[in-house]
PDB file of C-alpha atoms in Angstrom:
ATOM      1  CA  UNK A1299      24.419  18.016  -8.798  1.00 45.00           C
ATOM      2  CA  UNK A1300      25.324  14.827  -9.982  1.00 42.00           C
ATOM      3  CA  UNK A1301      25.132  13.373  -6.270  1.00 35.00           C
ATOM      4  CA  UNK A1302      22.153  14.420  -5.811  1.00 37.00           C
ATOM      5  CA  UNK A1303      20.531  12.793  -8.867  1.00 33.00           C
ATOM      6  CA  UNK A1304      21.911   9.316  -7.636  1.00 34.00           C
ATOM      7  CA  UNK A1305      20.921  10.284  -4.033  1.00 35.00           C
ATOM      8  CA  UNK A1306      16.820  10.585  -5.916  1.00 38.00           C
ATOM      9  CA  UNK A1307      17.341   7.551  -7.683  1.00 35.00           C
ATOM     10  CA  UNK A1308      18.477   5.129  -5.391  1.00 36.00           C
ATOM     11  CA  UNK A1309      15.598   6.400  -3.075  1.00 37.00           C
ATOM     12  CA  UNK A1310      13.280   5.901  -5.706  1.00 38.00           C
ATOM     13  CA  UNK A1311      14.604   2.427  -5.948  1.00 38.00           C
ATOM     14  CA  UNK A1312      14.954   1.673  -2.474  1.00 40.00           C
ATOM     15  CA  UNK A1313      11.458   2.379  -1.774  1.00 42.00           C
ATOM     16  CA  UNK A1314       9.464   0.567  -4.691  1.00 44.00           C
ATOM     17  CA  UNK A1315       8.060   4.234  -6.420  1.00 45.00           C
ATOM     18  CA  UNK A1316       8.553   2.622  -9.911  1.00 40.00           C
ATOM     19  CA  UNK A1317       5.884   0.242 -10.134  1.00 46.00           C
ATOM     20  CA  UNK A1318       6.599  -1.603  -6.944  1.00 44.00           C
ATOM     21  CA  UNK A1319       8.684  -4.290  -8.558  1.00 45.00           C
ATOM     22  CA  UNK A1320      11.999  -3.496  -6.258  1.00 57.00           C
ATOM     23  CA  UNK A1321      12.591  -5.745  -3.013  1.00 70.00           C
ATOM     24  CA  UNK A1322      10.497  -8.223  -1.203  1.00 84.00           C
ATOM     25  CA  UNK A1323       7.207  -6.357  -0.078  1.00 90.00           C
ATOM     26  CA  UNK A1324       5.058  -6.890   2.821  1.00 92.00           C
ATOM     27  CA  UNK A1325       1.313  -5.313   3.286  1.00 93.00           C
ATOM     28  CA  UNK A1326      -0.277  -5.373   6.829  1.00 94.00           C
ATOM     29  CA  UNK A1327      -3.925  -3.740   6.985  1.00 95.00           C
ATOM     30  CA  UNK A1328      -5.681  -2.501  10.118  1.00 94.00           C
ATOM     31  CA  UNK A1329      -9.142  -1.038  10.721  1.00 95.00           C
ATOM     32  CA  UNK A1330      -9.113   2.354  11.715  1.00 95.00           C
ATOM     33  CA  UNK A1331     -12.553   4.184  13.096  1.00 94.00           C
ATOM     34  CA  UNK A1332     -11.940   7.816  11.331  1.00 91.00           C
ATOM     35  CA  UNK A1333      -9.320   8.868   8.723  1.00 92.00           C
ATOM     36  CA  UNK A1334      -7.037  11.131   9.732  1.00 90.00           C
ATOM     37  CA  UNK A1335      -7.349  15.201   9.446  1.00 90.00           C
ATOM     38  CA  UNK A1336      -6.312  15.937   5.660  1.00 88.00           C
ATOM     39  CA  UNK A1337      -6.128  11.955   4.670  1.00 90.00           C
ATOM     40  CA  UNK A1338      -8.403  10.486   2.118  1.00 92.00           C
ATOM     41  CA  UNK A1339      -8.996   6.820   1.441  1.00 94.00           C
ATOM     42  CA  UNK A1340      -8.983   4.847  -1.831  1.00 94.00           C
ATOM     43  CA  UNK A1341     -12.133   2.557  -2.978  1.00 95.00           C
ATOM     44  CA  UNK A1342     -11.551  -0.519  -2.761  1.00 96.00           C
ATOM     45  CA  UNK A1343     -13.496  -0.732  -6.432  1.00 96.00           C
ATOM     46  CA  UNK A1344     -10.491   1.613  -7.809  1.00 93.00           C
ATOM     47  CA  UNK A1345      -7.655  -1.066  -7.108  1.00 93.00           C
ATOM     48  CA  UNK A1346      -6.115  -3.646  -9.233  1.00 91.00           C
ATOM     49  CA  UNK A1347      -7.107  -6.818  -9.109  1.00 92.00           C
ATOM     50  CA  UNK A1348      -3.441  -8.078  -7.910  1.00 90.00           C
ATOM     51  CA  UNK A1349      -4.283  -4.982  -5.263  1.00 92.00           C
ATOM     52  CA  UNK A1350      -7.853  -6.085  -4.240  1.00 94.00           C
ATOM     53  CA  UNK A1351      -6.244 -10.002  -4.019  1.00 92.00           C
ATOM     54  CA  UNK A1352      -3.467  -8.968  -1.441  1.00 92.00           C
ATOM     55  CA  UNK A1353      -5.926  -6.461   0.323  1.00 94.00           C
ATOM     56  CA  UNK A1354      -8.448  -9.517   1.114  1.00 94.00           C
ATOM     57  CA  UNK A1355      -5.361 -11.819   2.005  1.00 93.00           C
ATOM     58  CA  UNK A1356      -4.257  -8.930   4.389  1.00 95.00           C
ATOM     59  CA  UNK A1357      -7.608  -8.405   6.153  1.00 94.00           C
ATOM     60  CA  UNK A1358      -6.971 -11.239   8.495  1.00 84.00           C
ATOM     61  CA  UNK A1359      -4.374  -9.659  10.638  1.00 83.00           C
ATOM     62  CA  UNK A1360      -1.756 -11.590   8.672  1.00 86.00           C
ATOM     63  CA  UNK A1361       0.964  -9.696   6.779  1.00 90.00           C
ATOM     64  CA  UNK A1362       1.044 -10.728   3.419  1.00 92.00           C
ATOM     65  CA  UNK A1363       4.162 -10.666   0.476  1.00 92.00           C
ATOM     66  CA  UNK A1364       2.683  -8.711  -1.881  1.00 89.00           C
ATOM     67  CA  UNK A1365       3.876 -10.527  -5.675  1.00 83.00           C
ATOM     68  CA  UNK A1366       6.124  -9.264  -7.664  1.00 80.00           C
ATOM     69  CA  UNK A1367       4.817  -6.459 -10.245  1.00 76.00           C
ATOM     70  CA  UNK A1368       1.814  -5.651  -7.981  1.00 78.00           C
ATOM     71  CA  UNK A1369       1.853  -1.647  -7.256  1.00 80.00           C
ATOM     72  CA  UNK A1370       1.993  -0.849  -3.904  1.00 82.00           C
ATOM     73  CA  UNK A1371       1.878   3.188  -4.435  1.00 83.00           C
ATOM     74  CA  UNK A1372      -1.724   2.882  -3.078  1.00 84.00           C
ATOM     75  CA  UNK A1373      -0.978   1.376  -0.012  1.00 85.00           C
ATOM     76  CA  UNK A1374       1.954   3.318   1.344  1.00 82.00           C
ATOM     77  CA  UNK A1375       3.186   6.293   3.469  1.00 78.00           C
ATOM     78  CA  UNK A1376       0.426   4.944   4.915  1.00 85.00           C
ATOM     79  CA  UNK A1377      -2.290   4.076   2.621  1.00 93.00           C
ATOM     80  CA  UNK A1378      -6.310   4.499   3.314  1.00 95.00           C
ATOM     81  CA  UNK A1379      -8.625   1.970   1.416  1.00 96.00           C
ATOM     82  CA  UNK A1380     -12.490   2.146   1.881  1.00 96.00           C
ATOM     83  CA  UNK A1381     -14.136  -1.126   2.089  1.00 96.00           C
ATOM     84  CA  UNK A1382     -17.407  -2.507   3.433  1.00 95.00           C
ATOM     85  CA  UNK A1383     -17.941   0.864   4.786  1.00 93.00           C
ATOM     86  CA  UNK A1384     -14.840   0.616   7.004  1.00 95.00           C
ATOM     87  CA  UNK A1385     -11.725   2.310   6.360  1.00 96.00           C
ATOM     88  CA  UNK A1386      -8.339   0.690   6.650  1.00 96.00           C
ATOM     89  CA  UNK A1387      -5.083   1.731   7.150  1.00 95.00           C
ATOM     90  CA  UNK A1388      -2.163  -0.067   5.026  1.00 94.00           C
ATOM     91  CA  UNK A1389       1.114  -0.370   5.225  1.00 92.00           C
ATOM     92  CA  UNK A1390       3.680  -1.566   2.927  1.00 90.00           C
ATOM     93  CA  UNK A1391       7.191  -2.952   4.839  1.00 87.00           C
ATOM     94  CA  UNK A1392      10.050  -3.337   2.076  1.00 84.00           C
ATOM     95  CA  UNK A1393      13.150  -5.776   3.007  1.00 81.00           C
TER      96      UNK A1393
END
């Protein structure tokens, strides 16, 4: 039992599910034509403004260090955002 609370914890460290404040994180963005079967996509009005900041860096192809304290729960696994009337996949890389 007690291994498998530290085995939950240090995942939820490891990948950033506490506010997004663990490890150096990276978002890359990519328009996609259709969501995926069962995926929905966040507005882009429904962000954070830290969010929408590193979302408009990211649109240019370039992979951006998202700052420290900026949640990236939105953006992962991956994440959909709807913007412009595109949709665009996101993905957070953690180092």
């Amino acid at each position: 039992m007690r291994l498998s609370v530290l085995l939950a914890v240090a995942l939820v460290v490891s990948t950033g599910c506490l506010g997004g404040t663990s490890g150096t994180a990276r978002l890359s963005v990519a328009r996609v034509d259709d969501l995926p079967q069962g995926e929905g996509a966040v507005s882009y009005q429904n962000l954070a403004p830290a969010q929408q900041s590193a979302f408009r860096e990211a649109l240019g192809g370039e992979t951006v260090t998202l700052r420290e304290g900026t949640d990236r729960n939105e953006f992962r696994d991956p994440g959909y955002v709807r913007y412009d009337e595109r949709i665009y996949r996101t993905t957070i890389i953690v180092s």
